[in-house]
Every structure is written in structure tokens, then in C-alpha cells.
Coordinates of C-alpha atoms in Angstrom, one line a residue:
X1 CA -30.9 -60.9 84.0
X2 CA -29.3 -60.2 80.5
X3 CA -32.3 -57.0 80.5
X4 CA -30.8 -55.9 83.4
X5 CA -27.3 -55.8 82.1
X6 CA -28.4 -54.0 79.8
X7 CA -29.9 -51.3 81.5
X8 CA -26.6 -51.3 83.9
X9 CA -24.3 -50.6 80.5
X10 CA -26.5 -47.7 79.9
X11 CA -26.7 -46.6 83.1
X12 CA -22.4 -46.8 83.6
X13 CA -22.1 -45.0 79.7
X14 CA -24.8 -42.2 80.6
X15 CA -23.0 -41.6 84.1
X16 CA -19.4 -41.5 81.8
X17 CA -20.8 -38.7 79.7
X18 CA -22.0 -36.8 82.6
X19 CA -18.6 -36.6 84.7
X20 CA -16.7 -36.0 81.5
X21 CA -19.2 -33.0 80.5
X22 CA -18.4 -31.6 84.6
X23 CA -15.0 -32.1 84.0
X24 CA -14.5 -30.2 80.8
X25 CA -16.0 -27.1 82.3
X26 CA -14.0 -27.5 85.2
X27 CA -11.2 -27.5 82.7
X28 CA -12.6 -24.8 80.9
X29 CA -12.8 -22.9 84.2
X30 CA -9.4 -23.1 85.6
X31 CA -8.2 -22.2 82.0
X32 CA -10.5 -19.0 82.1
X33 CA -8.6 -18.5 85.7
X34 CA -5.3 -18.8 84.1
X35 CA -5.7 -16.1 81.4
X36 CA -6.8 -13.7 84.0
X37 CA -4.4 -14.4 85.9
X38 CA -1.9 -14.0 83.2
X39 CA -3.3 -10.3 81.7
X40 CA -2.3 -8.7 85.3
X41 CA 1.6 -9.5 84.8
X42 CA 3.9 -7.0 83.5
X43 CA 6.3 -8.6 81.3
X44 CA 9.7 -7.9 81.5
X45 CA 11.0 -6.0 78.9
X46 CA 13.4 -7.9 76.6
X47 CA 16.7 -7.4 76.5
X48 CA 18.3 -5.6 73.4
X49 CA 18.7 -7.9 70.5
X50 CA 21.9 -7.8 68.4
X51 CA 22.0 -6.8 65.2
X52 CA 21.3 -9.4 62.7
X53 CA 19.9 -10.5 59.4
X54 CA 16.6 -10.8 58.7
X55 CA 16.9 -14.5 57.2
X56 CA 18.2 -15.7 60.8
X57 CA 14.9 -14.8 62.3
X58 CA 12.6 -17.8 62.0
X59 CA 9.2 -18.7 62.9
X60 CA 9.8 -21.6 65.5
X61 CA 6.4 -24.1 66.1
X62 CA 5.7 -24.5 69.3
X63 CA 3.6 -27.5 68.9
X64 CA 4.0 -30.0 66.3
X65 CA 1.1 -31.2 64.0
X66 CA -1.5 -33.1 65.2
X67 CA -1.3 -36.9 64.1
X68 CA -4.1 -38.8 61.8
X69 CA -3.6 -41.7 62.2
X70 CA -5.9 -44.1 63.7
X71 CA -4.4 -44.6 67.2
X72 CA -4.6 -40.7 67.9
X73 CA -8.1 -40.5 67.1
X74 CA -8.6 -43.4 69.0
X75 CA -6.8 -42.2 71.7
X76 CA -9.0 -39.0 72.5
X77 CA -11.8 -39.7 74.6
X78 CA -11.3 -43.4 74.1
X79 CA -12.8 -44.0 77.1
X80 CA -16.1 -42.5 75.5
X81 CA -15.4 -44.5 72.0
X82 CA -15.2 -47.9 74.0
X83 CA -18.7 -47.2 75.4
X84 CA -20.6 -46.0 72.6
X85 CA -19.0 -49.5 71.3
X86 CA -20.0 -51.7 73.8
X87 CA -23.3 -49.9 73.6
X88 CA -23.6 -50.5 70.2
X89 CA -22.4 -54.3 70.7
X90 CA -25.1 -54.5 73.6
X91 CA -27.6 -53.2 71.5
X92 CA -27.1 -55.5 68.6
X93 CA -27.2 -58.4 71.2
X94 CA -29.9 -57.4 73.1
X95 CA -32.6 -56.6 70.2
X96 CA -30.9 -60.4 69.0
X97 CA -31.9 -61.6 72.0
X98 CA -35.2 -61.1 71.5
X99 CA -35.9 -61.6 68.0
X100 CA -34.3 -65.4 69.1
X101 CA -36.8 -65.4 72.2
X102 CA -40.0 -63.9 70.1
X103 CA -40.2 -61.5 72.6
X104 CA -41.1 -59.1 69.7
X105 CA -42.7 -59.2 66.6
X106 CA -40.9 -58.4 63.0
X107 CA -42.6 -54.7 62.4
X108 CA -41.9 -54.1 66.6
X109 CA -38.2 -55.3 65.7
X110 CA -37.9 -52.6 62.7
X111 CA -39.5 -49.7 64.8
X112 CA -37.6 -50.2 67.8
X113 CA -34.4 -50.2 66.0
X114 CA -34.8 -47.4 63.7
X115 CA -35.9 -45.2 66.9
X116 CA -32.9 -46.3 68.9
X117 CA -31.4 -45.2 65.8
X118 CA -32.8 -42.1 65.6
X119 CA -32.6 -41.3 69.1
X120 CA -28.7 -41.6 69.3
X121 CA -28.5 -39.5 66.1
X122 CA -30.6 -36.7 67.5
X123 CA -28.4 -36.8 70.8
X124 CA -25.3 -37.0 68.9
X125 CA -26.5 -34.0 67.4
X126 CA -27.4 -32.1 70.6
X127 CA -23.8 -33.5 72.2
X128 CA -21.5 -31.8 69.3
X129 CA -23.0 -28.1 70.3
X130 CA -20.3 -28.5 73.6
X131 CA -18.7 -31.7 73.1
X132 CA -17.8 -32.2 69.2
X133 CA -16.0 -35.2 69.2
X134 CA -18.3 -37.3 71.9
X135 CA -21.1 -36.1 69.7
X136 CA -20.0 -37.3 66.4
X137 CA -19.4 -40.7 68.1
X138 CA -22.9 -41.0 68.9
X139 CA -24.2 -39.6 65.9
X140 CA -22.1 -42.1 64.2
X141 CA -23.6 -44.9 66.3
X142 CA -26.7 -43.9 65.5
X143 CA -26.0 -44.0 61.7
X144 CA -24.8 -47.4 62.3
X145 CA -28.0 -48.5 64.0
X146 CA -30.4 -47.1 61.2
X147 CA -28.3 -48.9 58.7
X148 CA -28.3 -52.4 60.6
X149 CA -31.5 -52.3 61.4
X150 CA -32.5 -51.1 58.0
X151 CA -30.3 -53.8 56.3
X152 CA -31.4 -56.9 58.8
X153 CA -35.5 -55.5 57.9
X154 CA -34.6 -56.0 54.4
X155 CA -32.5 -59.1 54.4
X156 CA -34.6 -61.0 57.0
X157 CA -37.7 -59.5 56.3
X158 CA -37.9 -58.2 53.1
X159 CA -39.7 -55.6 54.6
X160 CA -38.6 -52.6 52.1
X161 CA -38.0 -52.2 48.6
X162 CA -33.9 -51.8 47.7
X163 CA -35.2 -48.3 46.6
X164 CA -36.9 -47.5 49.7
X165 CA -34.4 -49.1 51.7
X166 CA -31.9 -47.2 49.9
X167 CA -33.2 -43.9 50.4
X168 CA -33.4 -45.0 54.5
X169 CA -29.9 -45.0 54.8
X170 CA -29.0 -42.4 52.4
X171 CA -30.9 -40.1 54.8
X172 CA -29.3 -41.2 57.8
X173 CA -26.0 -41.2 55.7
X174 CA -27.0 -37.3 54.4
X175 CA -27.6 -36.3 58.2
X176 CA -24.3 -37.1 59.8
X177 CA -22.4 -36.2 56.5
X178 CA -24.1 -32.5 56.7
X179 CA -23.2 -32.8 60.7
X180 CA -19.8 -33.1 59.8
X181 CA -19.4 -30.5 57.6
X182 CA -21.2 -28.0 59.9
X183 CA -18.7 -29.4 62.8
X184 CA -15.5 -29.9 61.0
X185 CA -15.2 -33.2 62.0
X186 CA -12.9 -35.0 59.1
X187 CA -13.7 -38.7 60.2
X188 CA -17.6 -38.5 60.7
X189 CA -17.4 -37.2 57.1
X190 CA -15.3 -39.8 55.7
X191 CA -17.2 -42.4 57.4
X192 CA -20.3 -40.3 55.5
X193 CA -18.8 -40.9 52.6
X194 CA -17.7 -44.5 52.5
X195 CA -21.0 -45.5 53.9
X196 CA -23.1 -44.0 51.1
X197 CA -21.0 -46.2 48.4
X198 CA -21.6 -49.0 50.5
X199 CA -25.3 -48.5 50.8
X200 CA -26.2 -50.3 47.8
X201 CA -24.6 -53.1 48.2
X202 CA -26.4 -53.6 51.5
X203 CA -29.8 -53.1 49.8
X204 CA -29.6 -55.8 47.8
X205 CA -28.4 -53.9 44.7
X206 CA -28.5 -57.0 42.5
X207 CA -32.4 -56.3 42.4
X208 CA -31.6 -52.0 41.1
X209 CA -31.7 -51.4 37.6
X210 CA -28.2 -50.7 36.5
X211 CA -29.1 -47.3 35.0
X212 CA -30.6 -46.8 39.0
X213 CA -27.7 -47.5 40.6
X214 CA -25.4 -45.7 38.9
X215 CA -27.8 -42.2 39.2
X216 CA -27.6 -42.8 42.7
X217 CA -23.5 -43.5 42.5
X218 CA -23.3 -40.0 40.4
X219 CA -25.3 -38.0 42.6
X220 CA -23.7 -39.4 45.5
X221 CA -20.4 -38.5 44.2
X222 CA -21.6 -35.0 43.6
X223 CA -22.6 -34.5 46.9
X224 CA -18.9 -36.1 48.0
X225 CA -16.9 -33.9 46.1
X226 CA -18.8 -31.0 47.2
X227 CA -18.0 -31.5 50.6
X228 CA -14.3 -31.6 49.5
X229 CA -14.9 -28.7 47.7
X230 CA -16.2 -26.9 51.1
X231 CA -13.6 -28.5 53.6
X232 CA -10.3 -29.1 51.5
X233 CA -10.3 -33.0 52.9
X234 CA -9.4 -34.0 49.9
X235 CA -8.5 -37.4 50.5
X236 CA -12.2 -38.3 50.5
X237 CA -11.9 -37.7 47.1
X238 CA -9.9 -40.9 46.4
X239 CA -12.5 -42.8 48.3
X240 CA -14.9 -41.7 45.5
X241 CA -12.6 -42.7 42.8
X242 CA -11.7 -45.8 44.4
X243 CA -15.8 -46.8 44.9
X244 CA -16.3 -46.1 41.2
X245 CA -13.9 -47.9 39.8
X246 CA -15.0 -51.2 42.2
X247 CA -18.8 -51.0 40.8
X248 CA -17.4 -50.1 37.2
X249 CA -15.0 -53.2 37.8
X250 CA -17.5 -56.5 36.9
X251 CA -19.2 -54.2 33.8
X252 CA -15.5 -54.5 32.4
X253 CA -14.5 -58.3 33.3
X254 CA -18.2 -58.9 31.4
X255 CA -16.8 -57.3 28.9
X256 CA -20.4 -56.4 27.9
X257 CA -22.6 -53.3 28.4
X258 CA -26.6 -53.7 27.8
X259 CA -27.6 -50.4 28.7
X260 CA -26.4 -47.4 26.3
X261 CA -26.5 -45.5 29.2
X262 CA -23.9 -47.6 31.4
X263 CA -21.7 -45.7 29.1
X264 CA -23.0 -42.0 29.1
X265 CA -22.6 -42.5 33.0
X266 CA -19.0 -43.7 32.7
X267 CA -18.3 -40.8 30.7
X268 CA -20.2 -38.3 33.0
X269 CA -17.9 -39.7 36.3
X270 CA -14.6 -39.2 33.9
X271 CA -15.6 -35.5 33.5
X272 CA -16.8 -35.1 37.3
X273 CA -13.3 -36.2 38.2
X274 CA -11.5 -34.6 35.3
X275 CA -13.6 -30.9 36.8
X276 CA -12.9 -32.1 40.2
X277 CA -8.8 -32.2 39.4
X278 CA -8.9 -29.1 37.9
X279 CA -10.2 -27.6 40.9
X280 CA -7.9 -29.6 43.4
X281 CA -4.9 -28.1 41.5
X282 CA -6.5 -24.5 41.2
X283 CA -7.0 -24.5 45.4
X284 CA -3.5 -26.8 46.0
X285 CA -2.1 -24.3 48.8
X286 CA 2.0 -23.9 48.2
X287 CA 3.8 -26.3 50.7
X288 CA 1.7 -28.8 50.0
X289 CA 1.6 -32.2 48.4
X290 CA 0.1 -33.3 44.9
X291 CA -0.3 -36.6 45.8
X292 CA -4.0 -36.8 45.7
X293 CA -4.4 -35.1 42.6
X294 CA -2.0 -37.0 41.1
X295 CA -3.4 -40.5 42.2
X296 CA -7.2 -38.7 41.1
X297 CA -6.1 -38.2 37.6
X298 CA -4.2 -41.7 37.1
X299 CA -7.4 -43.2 38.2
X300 CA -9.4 -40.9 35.8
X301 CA -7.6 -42.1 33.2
X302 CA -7.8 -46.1 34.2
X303 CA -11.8 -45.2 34.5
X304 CA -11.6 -43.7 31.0
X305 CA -10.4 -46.5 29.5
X306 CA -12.1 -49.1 30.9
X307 CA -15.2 -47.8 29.5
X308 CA -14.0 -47.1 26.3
X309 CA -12.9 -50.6 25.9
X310 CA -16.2 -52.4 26.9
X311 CA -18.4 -49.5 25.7
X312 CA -17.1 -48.3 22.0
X313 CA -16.7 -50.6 19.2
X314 CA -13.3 -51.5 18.0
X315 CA -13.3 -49.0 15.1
X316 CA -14.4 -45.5 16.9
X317 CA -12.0 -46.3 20.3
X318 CA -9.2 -44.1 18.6
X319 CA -11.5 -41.4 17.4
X320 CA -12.6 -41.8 21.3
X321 CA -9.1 -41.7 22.9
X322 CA -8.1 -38.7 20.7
X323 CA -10.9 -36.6 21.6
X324 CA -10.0 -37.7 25.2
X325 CA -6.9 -36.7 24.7
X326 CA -7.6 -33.2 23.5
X327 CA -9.6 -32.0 26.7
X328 CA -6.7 -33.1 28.9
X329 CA -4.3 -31.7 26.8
X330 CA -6.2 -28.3 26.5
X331 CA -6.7 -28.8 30.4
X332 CA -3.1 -29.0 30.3
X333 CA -2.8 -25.7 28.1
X334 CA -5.1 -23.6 30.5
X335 CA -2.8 -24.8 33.8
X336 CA 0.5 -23.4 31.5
X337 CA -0.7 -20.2 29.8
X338 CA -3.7 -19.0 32.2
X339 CA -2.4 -20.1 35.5
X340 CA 0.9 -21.2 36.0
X341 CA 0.5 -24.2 37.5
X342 CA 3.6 -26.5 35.6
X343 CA 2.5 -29.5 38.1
X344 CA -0.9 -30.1 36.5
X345 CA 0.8 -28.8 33.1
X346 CA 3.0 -32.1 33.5
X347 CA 0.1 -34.4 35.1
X348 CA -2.5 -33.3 32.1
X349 CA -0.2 -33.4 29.2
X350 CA 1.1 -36.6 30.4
X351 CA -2.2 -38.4 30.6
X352 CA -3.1 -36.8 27.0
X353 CA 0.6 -38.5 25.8
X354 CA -0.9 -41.4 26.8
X355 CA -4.2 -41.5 25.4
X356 CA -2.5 -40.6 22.2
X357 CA -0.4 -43.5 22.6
X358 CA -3.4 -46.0 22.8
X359 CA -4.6 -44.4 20.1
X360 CA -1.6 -45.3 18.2
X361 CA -1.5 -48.8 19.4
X362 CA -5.5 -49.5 18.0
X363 CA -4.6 -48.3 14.4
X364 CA -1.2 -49.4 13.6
X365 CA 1.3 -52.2 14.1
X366 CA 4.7 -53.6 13.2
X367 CA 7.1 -51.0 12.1
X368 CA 4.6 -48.1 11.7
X369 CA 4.0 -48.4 15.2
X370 CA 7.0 -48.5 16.4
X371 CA 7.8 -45.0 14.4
X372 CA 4.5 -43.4 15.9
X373 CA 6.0 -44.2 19.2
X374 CA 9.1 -43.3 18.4
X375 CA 8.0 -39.7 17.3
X376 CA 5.5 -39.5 20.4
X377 CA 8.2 -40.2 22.8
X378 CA 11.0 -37.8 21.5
X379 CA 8.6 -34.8 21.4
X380 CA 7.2 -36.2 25.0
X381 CA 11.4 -35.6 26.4
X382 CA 12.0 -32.4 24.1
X383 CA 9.3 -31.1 25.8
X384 CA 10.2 -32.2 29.1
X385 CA 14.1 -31.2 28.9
X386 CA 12.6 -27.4 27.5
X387 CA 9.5 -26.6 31.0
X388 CA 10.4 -29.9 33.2
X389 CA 10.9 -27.9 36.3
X390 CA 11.4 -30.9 38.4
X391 CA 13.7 -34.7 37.9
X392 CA 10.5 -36.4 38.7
X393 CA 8.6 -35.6 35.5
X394 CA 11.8 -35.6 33.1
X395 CA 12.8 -39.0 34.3
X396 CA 8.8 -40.2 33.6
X397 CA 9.0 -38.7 30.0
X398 CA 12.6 -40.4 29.6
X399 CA 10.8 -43.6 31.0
X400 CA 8.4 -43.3 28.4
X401 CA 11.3 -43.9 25.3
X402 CA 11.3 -47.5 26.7
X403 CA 8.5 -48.8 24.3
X404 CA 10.2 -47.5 21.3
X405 CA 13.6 -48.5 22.2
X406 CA 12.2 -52.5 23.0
X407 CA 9.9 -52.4 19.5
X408 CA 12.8 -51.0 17.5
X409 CA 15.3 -53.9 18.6
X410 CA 13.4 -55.8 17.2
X411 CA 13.7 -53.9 13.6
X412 CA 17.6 -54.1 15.2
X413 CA 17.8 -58.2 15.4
X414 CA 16.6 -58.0 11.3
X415 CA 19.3 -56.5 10.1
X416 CA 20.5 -59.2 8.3
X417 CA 17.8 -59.6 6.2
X418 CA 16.9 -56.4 5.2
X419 CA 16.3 -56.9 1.4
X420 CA 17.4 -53.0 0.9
X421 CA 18.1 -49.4 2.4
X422 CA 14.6 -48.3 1.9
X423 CA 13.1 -51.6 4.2
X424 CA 10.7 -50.4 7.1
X425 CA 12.9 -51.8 9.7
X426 CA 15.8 -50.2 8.0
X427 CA 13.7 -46.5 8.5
X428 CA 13.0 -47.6 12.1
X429 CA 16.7 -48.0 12.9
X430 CA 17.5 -45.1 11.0
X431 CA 15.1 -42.8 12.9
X432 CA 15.7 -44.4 15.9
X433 CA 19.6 -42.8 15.8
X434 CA 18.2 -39.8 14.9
X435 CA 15.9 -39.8 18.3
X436 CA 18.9 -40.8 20.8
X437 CA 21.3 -38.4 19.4
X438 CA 18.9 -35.4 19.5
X439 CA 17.9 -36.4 23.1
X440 CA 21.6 -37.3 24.6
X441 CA 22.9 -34.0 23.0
X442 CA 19.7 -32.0 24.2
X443 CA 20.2 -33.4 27.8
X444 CA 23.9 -32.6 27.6
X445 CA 23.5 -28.8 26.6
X446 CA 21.1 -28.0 29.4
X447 CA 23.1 -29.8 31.9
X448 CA 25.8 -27.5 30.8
X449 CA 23.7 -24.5 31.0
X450 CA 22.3 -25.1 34.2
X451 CA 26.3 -26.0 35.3
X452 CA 25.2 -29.0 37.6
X453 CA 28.2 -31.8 38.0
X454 CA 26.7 -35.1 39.0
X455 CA 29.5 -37.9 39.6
X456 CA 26.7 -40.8 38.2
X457 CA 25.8 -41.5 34.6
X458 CA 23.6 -38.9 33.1
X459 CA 21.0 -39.7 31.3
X460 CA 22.2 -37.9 28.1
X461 CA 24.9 -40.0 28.3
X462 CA 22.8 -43.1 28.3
X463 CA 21.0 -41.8 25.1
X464 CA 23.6 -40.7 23.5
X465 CA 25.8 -44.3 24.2
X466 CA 22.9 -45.8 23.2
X467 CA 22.9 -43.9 20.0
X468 CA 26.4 -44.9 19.4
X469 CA 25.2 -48.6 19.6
X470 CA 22.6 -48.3 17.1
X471 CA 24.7 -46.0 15.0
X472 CA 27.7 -48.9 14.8
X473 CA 25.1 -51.8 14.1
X474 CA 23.5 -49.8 11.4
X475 CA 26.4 -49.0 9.0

């Protein structure tokens, strides 16, 4: 009875595809109709247009932008989603069904599901030359099949190797990523993508040799960011970063690397990324957003320094950071002088400020820190107030005056007991009037340069009353 169920489901989906595939060329036809229709009439010629200016004549859409989200890709051909699903669900319970009953054996259970597999793949395939989006639904079922089936054969079984498992579902993986690609279909690939990060984990990767897994991670992430590269989805991208960082993620709570190489790899996905900012900037169309980049290169730098910190002994991690902190700072050079680009100017020099800073923070302490900060910081917001061409990144390099401000109160609370005018905490002070006066009076000249009038406090006029404060406790 349940067999025959079965065979109905199939049966009722096959019948679905068929009258949907008559439909859209009915569709297609009438469309045709209309446009013939529609070359034979004469337009009327438009009346005479007053005359006006130029700026008054606007391009007006006639459609608005398609959603992405996940209810209006679900609601196109849903009707075909909910069968390949219940297909899907049917197939998982029947092939259940008769691995309970012993129907058939364990190498019959393996072939049957991997050609099921492969059979909805291939017709996934065929289906996207007329109908793109039912075809990358069954070309997605069909990846999901050869991964189950490859997963429960390993698991159950221990019928493959993690390698040879692995390389199972990477091919079925590689197949529907290069299908969506070819077909321009955004989901497939980013179901592609997340897929072949979770693939080891499925395979048993406890069993892979570190230095295994993370070749397969790097060449895996080549082959992700190349497809960004090709498509501009670049939101796949943070996908990539965000799968790195999770495996990277128990090597750093261990706090303990045994493989050299652990390390070289860490340091090879830093520079992939780093490469694959540079590029995302280079191709950012105008109009649109940074966000991605942005998000990219703050988890670059997070990935950078958790390696660092597990990887490097305690006396090279400066040395490390600094050398870090040149490439993103001559990144940041190329992006000002060659191309122009003052966004990843900002988002580059910003990340070398702060690889400098942890620099700072591993060689010195007390008030010697607090004046390498304090330095840092002020040429951080000169900088800012002279090629800050938006609030955003000013405010973030005003923020950034925070660390030396809270370290030099504390110079501030000893005042008392400074045993004479030459103390360190007496030079911190001193310097740190110095700072807030240059800044406030920096931030109040190009505010009246640029003649803007804000009725709220400005934020020259919090350095510089701050300024006053530590001027007043200090003499």
C-alpha cells in the first residue's frame, strides 16, 4: 500500500510539471500574439511638451525591484517547490521503509539512492534549458539526495572513506554550483556554497587530518569567491567568511596549534579575503552599498588575529601585527592615490590603525601606553577631519579617542601624588591637553569652512570642553 503511494506522489508531481510546461507556452504564445498585435498600431503622436528644464525630466520605474527574501522565492512556482519537497520527503521515507523491512540490502540501499540522486540532478539539468527555476529545484533535490544517501552510507555503513565520501558530495556540490552559474540562478549557488562548507562535517571530519581539511576549506573558498567574482552575488562571500571563522573557531578556544601549517593556512585565507576585498571595492558599482565589503574586512581582521594569537609566540605577535598592518595600510594607499576609492581608503587604514594599536598594547603598558594611544588616536582624527568625506568615518575615528581619554584619567585621579612636573602621569595629562585642544580647534575651523550650523553639540566642542577640564585640573 505505502509502494503504491508512492508511485501516486510521483505520478500527481510528474503530471504537475507537465501542465505547468503546456501552460507556459501557452503563456508564451498569447504574449507572442500581443506583440504583433501591438507593432500594427500607429501611435498617436504626442502632444507638444512645454518648455522646461532638463533636471525636471526623470526616469520614472515602471516596476519596482524584485524582492529576496524568502517568501518571494517561495512564492514562485510554490506549487512546484511543495512537490519536489514532498518528493523528497517521500523518498527519504520510502527507501526508510525498506532498509526497516530488509527489503534491500546495504550496497542495493547506496546504489539506489545515489542513482535517484543522480537521476533528479540530470533532469534538473535538462528542466533549466526551458524552465530555469523548476529545474534548479530538482537539481537541488537531487544534490540533496546524493548527500543523504552519501552521508547515511557513511554513518550507517561505514561504507566510504571521509575522503572518498567527501569528494562524493563535493561533485555533486561542484555540479549544481557550475549549473547555477551557467543559469544565473542566485539561490542554487548559495545553497552550492553553503553546502560544500558543510560537507565535512557530514563526512565525519573528526577522522581528516587537519592539514586535509583545511586544503579542501581553501580550495573550496577559491572556487566560491570565483563565482562571486563572475556573478557580482557578493553576499556569498560573507558565507565564506563566516564558514572559516566557525572551523577556525575550536583551533583558537584550544588555544593550541600542532600542525605549523594550521598557521600558513590561516594566513593564506587572510590574504584570499584581504585580495577578495580589494576586488569587491574595485567592481563596487556607484549607488550601491558597502556593506558586504565592510562586514568582509572586519571579519578579515577578527580571522587575522585569531591566528596570530594561537599561532605566534608572545614575542614576534607585534613584529606580526605591524607587518599586518603595512599591507592594509599600503592597500589603503593604492585605493587613495591610484584609484580614488576614499571608502576602502577609510575601511583599510582603519583596520591598519588597529593592528597598530594591538601592537602597542603587546609591548607597552601603564603610562607609555597610554601616550602611544594617545598619539595613534590624534593622528587617526587629524586625518579624518583633513579626507573624511562622510560623518560615519569621522565619528568612528573620534570614537577611537575613547581608549586614551579612559587610560589617561587614570594618570588624572593621581594628581595628588605626583612626586614632580617631570612624573609620567604628569606628561600624560600634559599631552593629553595638548590632543583635545588641537582636535576641538581642528573640528571647529572646518566646520567654519564648510559654513554648516547644527543646533546640537559639536563634537569640537566636546574636545575642546573637555580640554578645558583637563587643562583646569592640571594647573
Amino acid at each position: 500500500m505505502e509502494f503504491i503511494l508512492f508511485i501516486l506522489l510521483v505520478v500527481l508531481v510528474v503530471g504537475h510539471l507537465r501542465l505547468a510546461s503546456r501552460l507556459g507556452a501557452v503563456e508564451e504564445k498569447i504574449a507572442q500574439t500581443r506583440t504583433v498585435d501591438a507593432t500594427h498600431v500607429v501611435p498617436p503622436s504626442p502632444p507638444p511638451m512645454p518648455p522646461s528644464n532638463q533636471e525636471d525630466l526623470r526616469p520614472i520605474s515602471a516596476t519596482p525591484p524584485p524582492g529576496h527574501s524568502f517568501l518571494d522565492w517561495w512564492k514562485e512556482d510554490w506549487l512546484v517547490k511543495v512537490g519536489a519537497l514532498l518528493l523528497f520527503l517521500g523518498f527519504t521515507w520510502f527507501v526508510s521503509y525498506a532498509f526497516a523491512n530488509n527489503w534491500i540490502g546495504p550496497m542495493g540501499r547506496i546504489a539506489l539512492g545515489l542513482l535517484c540522486g543522480a537521476a533528479f540532478m540530470v533532469f534538473g539539468w535538462m528542466r533549466m534549458g526551458t524552465l530555469v527555476r523548476q529545474g534548479s529545484i530538482f537539481l537541488a533535490l537531487g544534490t540533496g539526495v546524493v548527500v543523504l544517501t552519501t552521508y547515511a552510507a557513511r554513518v550507517a555503513y561505514d561504507f566510504f572513506t571521509p575522503t572518498s565520501a567527501i569528494a562524493i558530495m563535493f561533485f555533486a556540490m561542484l555540479f549544481s554550483a557550475m549549473a547555477s552559474v551557467r543559469m544565473r540562478t542566485q539561490w542554487l549557488a548559495w545553497m552550492s556554497a553553503l553546502l560544500a562548507y558543510v560537507i565535512p562535517l557530514l563526512a565525519a571530519s573528526h577522522e581528516v587530518h587537519e592539514l586535509q581539511l583545511f586544503t579542501y576549506l581553501y580550495l573550496v573558498t577559491i572556487g566560491v569567491l570565483w563565482v562571486v567574482f563572475l556573478t557580482d552575488w557578493r553576499r556569498i562571500f560573507l558565507t565564506s567568511m563566516t564558514a572559516i571563522l566557525l572551523y577556525s573557531l575550536p583551533f583558537w578556544m584550544s588555544g593550541f596549534v600542532e600542525e605549523g601549517g594550521l598557521l600558513i593556512y590561516g594566513y593564506l585565507f587572510v590574504m584570499l579575503f584581504f585580495l577578495a576585498n580589494l576586488t569587491g571595492f574595485l567592481t563596487l558599482q556607484k549607488g550601491r552599498t558597502a556593506e558586504v565589503e565592510i562586514l568582509g574586512a572586519i571579519g578579515n581582521t577578527v580571522l587575522l588575529s585569531g591566528w596570530t594569537h594561537v599561532g605566534i609566540g608572545a614575542e614576534w605577535q607585534s613584529l606580526v601585527y605591524i607587518a599586518w598592518a603595512i599591507v592594509f595600510l599600503v592597500g589603503a594607499y593604492v585605493f587613495a592615490v591610484r584609484v580614488r576609492r576614499p571608502l576602502a581608503f577609510f575601511v583599510f587604514g582603519g583596520i591598519g590603525v588597529i593592528l597598530i594599536g594591538i601592537a602597542t598594547a603587546l609591548e607597552l603598558d601603564g603610562p607609555a601606553l597610554t601616550i602611544a594611544f594617545l598619539l595613534e588616536s590624534t593622528i587617526a582624527i587629524l586625518l579624518s577631519q583633513r579626507y573624511a568625506t562622510g560623518k560615519v568615518f569621522l565619528y568612528a575615528a573620534y570614537a577611537t579617542f575613547a581608549v586614551p581619554g579612559l587610560l589617561a584619567l587614570e594618570s588624572l585621579g593621581r594628581f595628588p601624588s605626583y612626586p614632580h612636573p617631570m612624573d609620567a602621569h604628569a606628561g600624560v595629562v600634559f599631552l593629553t591637553v595638548i590632543a583635545l585642544w588641537v582636535i576641538g580647534l581642528r573640528a571647529e575651523q572646518g566646520m567654519e569652512r564648510s559654513e554648516q550650523e547644527t543646533d546640537q553639540v559639536t563634537w569640537g566642542r566636546v574636545f575642546l570642553a573637555l580640554g578645558g577640564v583637563f587643562t583646569f585640573v592640571f594647573l
